[in-house]
Coordinates of C-alpha atoms and ligand atoms in Angstrom, one line a residue:
X19 CA 0.0 0.1 0.0
X20 CA 1.3 3.5 -1.1
X21 CA 1.6 6.4 1.3
X22 CA 0.8 9.7 -0.3
X23 CA 0.8 13.1 1.3
X24 CA -1.1 16.2 -0.2
X25 CA 0.4 19.2 1.3
X26 CA -1.5 22.4 1.1
X27 CA -0.3 25.9 2.2
X28 CA -3.0 27.6 4.2
X29 CA -4.0 30.7 2.7
X30 CA -0.7 31.1 1.1
X31 CA -0.4 34.5 -0.3
X32 CA -2.4 36.2 2.6
X33 CA -0.3 34.4 5.2
X34 CA 2.7 35.8 3.6
X35 CA 1.6 39.4 3.9
X36 CA 0.9 38.6 7.4
X37 CA 4.2 37.2 8.0
X38 CA 6.0 39.9 6.3
X39 CA 3.6 42.7 7.8
X40 CA 2.9 41.9 11.5
X41 CA 0.5 44.8 11.6
X42 CA -1.8 42.9 9.2
X43 CA -2.0 39.9 11.8
X44 CA -5.6 38.9 12.8
X45 CA -7.0 41.5 10.1
X46 CA -8.9 40.4 7.0
X47 CA -6.1 40.7 4.4
X48 CA -7.4 40.7 0.6
X49 CA -4.6 40.1 -2.1
X50 CA -5.6 40.9 -5.4
X51 CA -6.6 43.7 -7.5
X52 CA -6.8 47.3 -6.6
X53 CA -10.3 47.9 -5.2
X54 CA -10.6 51.6 -6.2
X55 CA -13.3 52.4 -3.5
X56 CA -15.5 49.8 -5.1
X57 CA -15.1 50.5 -8.8
X58 CA -12.1 48.6 -9.1
X59 CA -12.0 45.5 -11.9
X60 CA -10.4 42.3 -11.5
X61 CA -10.8 39.6 -8.8
X62 CA -9.5 38.5 -5.2
X63 CA -6.3 36.3 -5.7
X64 CA -6.2 35.1 -2.2
X65 CA -7.6 36.0 1.3
X66 CA -7.1 35.5 5.0
X67 CA -9.1 33.5 7.2
X68 CA -10.5 36.6 8.7
X69 CA -11.6 37.9 5.4
X70 CA -13.4 34.7 4.8
X71 CA -15.6 35.2 7.8
X72 CA -17.0 38.2 5.7
X73 CA -17.9 36.1 2.6
X74 CA -14.6 37.1 0.7
X75 CA -13.3 34.4 -1.4
X76 CA -10.6 33.9 -4.3
X77 CA -12.0 34.6 -7.8
X78 CA -14.6 37.0 -6.3
X79 CA -14.6 40.2 -8.2
X80 CA -12.7 43.0 -6.0
X81 CA -15.6 45.3 -6.2
X82 CA -17.7 42.7 -4.6
X83 CA -15.2 42.0 -1.9
X84 CA -14.9 45.9 -1.2
X85 CA -18.9 45.8 -0.3
X86 CA -18.5 42.8 1.8
X87 CA -15.4 43.8 3.8
X88 CA -14.8 47.6 3.3
X89 CA -12.6 47.5 6.4
X90 CA -10.1 45.0 5.2
X91 CA -6.6 45.5 4.2
X92 CA -6.4 45.5 0.4
X93 CA -2.7 44.7 -1.0
X94 CA -1.5 43.8 -4.7
X95 CA 0.1 40.3 -5.2
X96 CA 3.9 40.1 -4.6
X97 CA 4.3 37.0 -6.7
X98 CA 8.3 37.2 -6.5
X99 CA 8.1 36.9 -2.7
X100 CA 5.4 34.1 -3.1
X101 CA 7.6 32.0 -5.7
X102 CA 10.5 32.5 -3.3
X103 CA 8.8 31.0 0.0
X104 CA 7.5 28.4 -2.3
X105 CA 10.8 27.4 -3.3
X106 CA 11.5 27.1 0.5
X107 CA 8.6 25.0 0.9
X108 CA 9.3 22.6 -2.0
X109 CA 13.0 22.2 -0.8
X110 CA 11.7 21.0 2.5
X111 CA 9.3 18.5 0.9
X112 CA 12.5 16.9 -1.1
X113 CA 14.3 16.4 2.1
X114 CA 11.7 13.6 2.7
X115 CA 11.2 12.3 -0.7
X116 CA 12.4 12.5 -4.5
X117 CA 9.1 12.0 -5.5
X118 CA 7.4 15.6 -5.3
X119 CA 4.8 16.4 -7.9
X120 CA 3.9 20.3 -7.4
X121 CA 0.5 21.0 -8.2
X122 CA 0.9 25.0 -8.0
X123 CA 2.7 27.4 -6.1
X124 CA 1.6 26.3 -2.9
X125 CA 0.4 22.7 -2.9
X126 CA 2.3 19.3 -3.8
X127 CA 1.7 15.8 -3.8
X128 CA 4.4 13.6 -2.0
X129 CA 5.0 9.8 -2.3
X130 CA 6.6 8.9 1.0
X131 CA 5.9 4.8 0.7
X132 CA 9.9 4.5 0.2
X133 CA 10.8 6.8 3.1
X134 CA 9.1 4.9 5.9
X135 CA 12.1 2.5 6.6
X136 CA 14.4 5.6 7.1
X137 CA 12.2 8.2 8.5
X138 CA 9.6 6.5 10.4
X139 CA 5.6 6.2 10.3
X140 CA 4.0 8.1 7.4
X141 CA 2.0 10.1 9.9
X142 CA 5.1 10.9 12.0
X143 CA 6.6 12.0 8.6
X144 CA 3.7 14.1 8.1
X145 CA 3.9 16.1 11.2
X146 CA 7.7 16.5 10.9
X147 CA 7.1 18.3 7.4
X148 CA 4.5 20.5 8.9
X149 CA 6.7 21.5 11.8
X150 CA 9.8 21.8 9.3
X151 CA 7.6 24.1 7.2
X152 CA 6.5 26.1 10.0
X153 CA 10.1 26.7 11.1
X154 CA 11.5 27.3 7.5
X155 CA 8.7 29.9 6.6
X156 CA 7.0 30.6 9.6
X157 CA 3.7 29.3 7.8
X158 CA 1.1 26.7 8.6
X159 CA 0.2 24.0 6.0
X160 CA -2.4 21.3 5.9
X161 CA -1.8 17.8 4.9
X162 CA -3.6 14.8 4.1
X163 CA -2.2 11.3 4.5
X164 CA -3.8 8.4 2.3
X165 CA -3.3 5.5 0.0
X166 CA -3.9 7.5 -2.9
X167 CA -3.5 11.1 -4.5
X168 CA -7.5 11.5 -4.8
X169 CA -8.1 10.8 -1.0
X170 CA -5.0 12.9 0.1
X171 CA -6.3 15.7 -1.8
X172 CA -9.8 15.7 0.0
X173 CA -8.2 14.9 3.2
X174 CA -5.9 17.9 3.1
X175 CA -8.9 20.3 2.8
X176 CA -11.1 18.8 5.4
X177 CA -9.5 20.4 8.7
X178 CA -7.8 23.7 7.5
X179 CA -5.8 25.8 8.8
X180 CA -2.9 23.7 10.3
X181 CA -4.7 20.4 9.8
X182 CA -3.4 16.8 9.6
X183 CA -6.3 14.2 8.2
X184 CA -5.1 10.5 7.9
X185 CA -7.3 8.2 5.7
X186 CA -6.8 4.6 6.4
X187 CA -7.4 1.6 4.0
X188 CA -10.3 0.4 6.3
X189 CA -11.8 3.9 6.7
X190 CA -12.1 4.8 3.1
X191 CA -15.8 4.0 2.5
X192 CA -17.1 5.7 5.4
X193 CA -14.6 8.6 4.8
X194 CA -16.1 9.2 1.2
X195 CA -19.7 8.3 1.8
X196 CA -21.3 11.4 2.9
X197 CA -19.0 13.9 0.6
X198 CA -20.8 15.6 -2.3
X199 CA -20.0 14.1 -5.8
X200 CA -18.3 17.5 -6.7
X201 CA -15.5 16.2 -4.7
X202 CA -14.8 13.5 -7.3
X203 CA -11.7 14.3 -9.6
X204 CA -12.9 15.0 -12.9
X205 CA -16.4 16.2 -11.7
X206 CA -16.9 19.8 -13.1
X207 CA -20.4 21.9 -12.9
X208 CA -21.5 20.0 -15.7
X209 CA -21.1 16.6 -15.0
X210 CA -22.2 17.4 -11.6
X211 CA -25.8 18.5 -12.8
X212 CA -25.7 15.4 -15.1
X213 CA -25.2 13.2 -11.8
X214 CA -27.5 15.0 -9.7
X215 CA -30.3 14.5 -12.2
X216 CA -29.3 10.8 -12.2
X217 CA -30.1 11.0 -8.4
X218 CA -26.5 11.0 -7.2
X219 CA -25.7 13.6 -4.8
X220 CA -23.2 11.9 -2.5
X221 CA -20.2 9.8 -3.3
X222 CA -21.8 7.0 -1.4
X223 CA -25.1 7.1 -3.3
X224 CA -22.9 6.8 -6.4
X225 CA -21.2 3.4 -5.2
X226 CA -24.7 1.7 -6.0
X227 CA -24.6 2.3 -9.4
X228 CA -23.0 -0.6 -11.6
X229 CA -20.0 0.0 -13.6
X230 CA -22.2 -0.8 -16.8
X231 CA -24.9 1.7 -16.3
X232 CA -22.4 4.3 -15.3
X233 CA -20.3 3.7 -18.6
X234 CA -23.5 3.7 -20.5
X235 CA -24.5 7.0 -19.4
X236 CA -21.1 8.8 -18.9
X237 CA -18.6 6.8 -21.2
X238 CA -15.1 6.6 -20.4
X239 CA -15.7 9.2 -17.4
X240 CA -18.0 6.8 -16.2
X241 CA -15.8 3.9 -15.8
X242 CA -13.2 6.6 -14.1
X243 CA -16.2 7.4 -11.3
X244 CA -16.8 3.9 -10.7
X245 CA -13.4 3.5 -9.3
X246 CA -13.0 6.9 -7.6
X247 CA -15.9 6.5 -5.7
X248 CA -14.6 3.4 -4.1
X249 CA -11.5 5.2 -3.1
X250 CA -9.4 3.7 -6.0
X251 CA -7.1 5.8 -7.7
X252 CA -4.0 4.6 -9.3
X253 CA -2.5 7.8 -10.6
X254 CA 1.3 7.9 -9.5
X255 CA 3.3 11.0 -8.0
X256 CA 4.9 12.2 -10.9
X257 CA 7.8 14.7 -10.3
X258 CA 8.1 15.9 -13.7
X259 CA 6.8 19.4 -13.6
X260 CA 10.0 21.2 -12.4
X261 CA 10.1 23.1 -9.4
X262 CA 11.1 26.1 -11.6
X263 CA 8.3 26.1 -14.4
X264 CA 5.5 28.3 -14.8
X265 CA 2.4 26.8 -16.4
X266 CA -1.3 27.2 -17.3
X267 CA -4.0 24.4 -18.3
X268 CA -7.4 24.6 -18.7
X269 CA -10.2 21.7 -18.5
X270 CA -12.7 22.2 -21.2
X271 CA -16.5 22.2 -20.5
X272 CA -17.0 19.6 -22.8
X273 CA -14.2 17.2 -24.2
X274 CA -13.3 18.5 -27.7
X275 CA -11.3 17.6 -30.9
X276 CA -12.0 21.2 -32.7
X277 CA -8.5 21.5 -33.7
X278 CA -9.0 25.3 -34.2
X279 CA -10.5 25.6 -30.6
X280 CA -7.4 23.5 -29.2
X281 CA -4.8 26.0 -31.1
X282 CA -6.6 29.1 -30.0
X283 CA -6.5 27.7 -26.3
X284 CA -2.7 27.1 -26.6
X285 CA -2.2 30.5 -27.6
X286 CA -4.3 32.1 -24.6
X287 CA -2.5 29.6 -22.2
X288 CA 0.8 30.6 -23.5
X289 CA 0.1 34.4 -23.6
X290 CA -1.1 33.6 -19.5
X291 CA 2.4 31.8 -19.1
X292 CA 4.2 34.6 -20.8
X293 CA 2.5 37.4 -18.7
X294 CA 3.7 35.7 -15.6
X295 CA 7.2 34.8 -16.8
X296 CA 7.9 38.8 -17.4
X297 CA 6.2 39.4 -14.5
X298 CA 8.6 37.4 -12.3
X299 CA 11.5 38.3 -14.5
X300 CA 12.0 34.9 -16.1
X301 CA 12.9 33.4 -19.5
X302 CA 12.4 29.9 -20.3
X303 CA 14.4 27.4 -22.2
X304 CA 11.9 24.5 -22.3
X305 CA 8.3 24.3 -23.2
X306 CA 6.1 21.2 -22.2
X307 CA 2.6 20.6 -23.5
X308 CA 0.2 18.4 -21.6
X309 CA -2.7 17.0 -22.8
X310 CA -5.4 14.7 -21.0
X311 CA -7.6 12.7 -23.3
X312 CA -11.3 12.2 -22.6
X313 CA -10.3 8.7 -21.3
X314 CA -8.2 10.3 -18.8
X315 CA -4.9 9.3 -20.1
X316 CA -2.5 12.1 -19.6
X317 CA 0.5 12.7 -21.9
X318 CA 3.3 15.3 -21.8
X319 CA 5.7 16.2 -24.6
X320 CA 8.7 18.7 -24.0
X321 CA 11.1 20.5 -26.2
X322 CA 14.6 22.1 -25.0
X323 CA 15.4 25.2 -26.8
X324 CA 18.9 26.9 -27.4
X325 CA 17.5 30.1 -26.8
X326 CA 15.7 31.6 -24.1
X327 CA 12.1 33.0 -24.8
X328 CA 9.5 34.7 -22.8
X329 CA 6.6 36.0 -25.5
X330 CA 3.4 34.1 -25.6
X331 CA 4.0 33.9 -29.4
X332 CA 7.1 32.0 -29.2
X333 CA 5.8 29.8 -26.4
X334 CA 2.7 29.1 -28.5
X335 CA 4.9 28.3 -31.9
X336 CA 6.6 25.9 -30.0
X337 CA 3.4 24.3 -27.9
X338 CA 1.8 24.0 -31.1
X339 CA 4.3 22.1 -32.6
X340 CA 4.4 19.6 -29.7
X341 CA 0.6 19.4 -30.0
X342 CA 0.8 18.3 -33.8
X343 CA 3.0 15.2 -32.4
X344 CA 0.0 13.8 -30.7
X345 CA -2.6 11.9 -32.7
X346 CA -6.3 13.3 -32.3
X347 CA -8.0 9.8 -32.0
X348 CA -9.9 10.9 -28.7
X349 CA -11.4 13.9 -27.7
X350 CA -9.5 16.1 -25.5
X351 CA -10.3 17.1 -21.9
X352 CA -7.8 19.4 -20.6
X353 CA -4.7 21.1 -22.4
X354 CA -1.7 22.8 -20.6
X355 CA 1.3 24.9 -21.3
X356 CA 4.4 25.2 -19.2
X357 CA 7.6 27.0 -19.4
X358 CA 10.6 25.3 -17.8
X359 CA 14.4 25.6 -17.4
X360 CA 13.7 28.9 -16.2
X361 CA 16.7 31.7 -15.9
X362 CA 16.3 35.4 -14.5
X363 CA 16.7 38.2 -16.9
X364 CA 20.3 39.7 -16.4
X365 CA 21.4 36.1 -15.3
X366 CA 24.0 36.5 -18.0
X367 CA 25.2 39.5 -20.1
X368 CA 22.9 38.7 -23.1
X369 CA 19.8 39.3 -20.8
X370 CA 20.8 42.6 -19.4
X371 CA 17.8 44.8 -18.7
X372 CA 19.4 47.3 -21.3
X373 CA 18.5 44.7 -23.9
X374 CA 15.2 43.7 -22.5
X375 CA 12.9 45.6 -25.1
X376 CA 15.5 45.0 -28.0
X377 CA 13.0 42.6 -29.4
X378 CA 9.7 43.9 -31.0
X379 CA 7.6 41.0 -30.1
X380 CA 8.7 41.4 -26.5
X381 CA 7.9 45.2 -26.5
X382 CA 4.2 44.1 -27.7
X383 CA 4.3 41.6 -24.9
X384 CA 4.8 44.4 -22.2
X385 CA 2.2 46.6 -23.6
X386 CA -0.1 43.9 -23.5
X387 CA 0.4 43.2 -19.8
X388 CA 0.1 46.9 -19.2
X389 CA -3.1 47.3 -20.9
X390 CA -4.4 44.2 -18.9
X391 CA -3.4 45.7 -15.8
X392 CA -4.9 48.8 -16.4
X393 CA -8.2 47.9 -17.8
X394 CA -8.5 44.0 -17.0
X395 CA -7.7 40.9 -18.8
X396 CA -10.8 41.0 -21.2
X397 CA -10.0 44.6 -22.4
X398 CA -7.5 43.0 -24.9
X399 CA -7.8 40.1 -26.7
X400 CA -5.6 39.3 -30.0
X401 CA -7.3 38.9 -33.3
X402 CA -7.0 35.5 -33.6
X403 CA -8.7 35.0 -30.5
X404 CA -11.7 36.5 -31.3
X405 CA -12.4 33.6 -34.1
Ligands
LIG514 MG1 -3.3 26.7 -0.5

């Protein structure tokens, strides 16, 4: 049996702001766009637990947050600082196992099955990691420990902040029984509605359905849900997304094999990644494309480059070439683009800031970022994205 951890930092951006500004401690801290007295556009990126008691949530329009919590402390994100803290956290993880799969800036899966002989019981390892994160960064994390990724991910979310939830093999059915079907990996709003129409509201109810009937009504997703609802998930912890990579991915509302839409999405994701590269001052020498087919099989292809790139167009050009190497024999569920092998601007003479704007495409990239910052992301879309 495997021992998988899902470690998720608690209110990551907001907690870092409270750490760096002790005067924010105990206050509702809202990280995101400028609220401009309630007229601001853009959204909440993250907020402290104090802000959540006012009903503020991430992804909420910032103007709405302002209405709910006008007395909040509103701050702009400091991505560079968050990336720096994230690197410390990931370093802690790697002291316990090589099998670390970062999911986002503040979350990772760890396979510690092989660490037990050397480091002790899995729950003790989980506690040590929590403690070491706190000592290293001053921040708390919540951890789920379970036989697989699906269960570990749910577990880490149940007792936030500073939680540790252990799911043992014998308790799996009971653990899942009353949870809503939306907790199942792969169930988005659309599938959720479909399942509810079929009379399934909890994971426990779903286990009453036969495998055949689920496949009949949902295809390969039905097969997938049949196993997940029983707490079965064989996905390995894959340490392939490098610590230093910036990526963006999207799950389609409906699986698709529309090549035009897929290529357009690759450009949008590339633009998004490029925006973050420029904001954090990085250039990439590797591009990775990730595809998940409707059968849930997931594939990646990478290309290393002999130059460093930073614009959405350059990223998209390579990502599209990688995409063309995949057969479109099945519909696509998810697509992702990431930039790896990152180097700081100015890490070598060729990258000095003096030359940063020397290339026309890069100049355009910076202008796009400025417009987005001033008017919001939707204000500017490139011609080909309007198709
Ligand atoms: Mg988190």
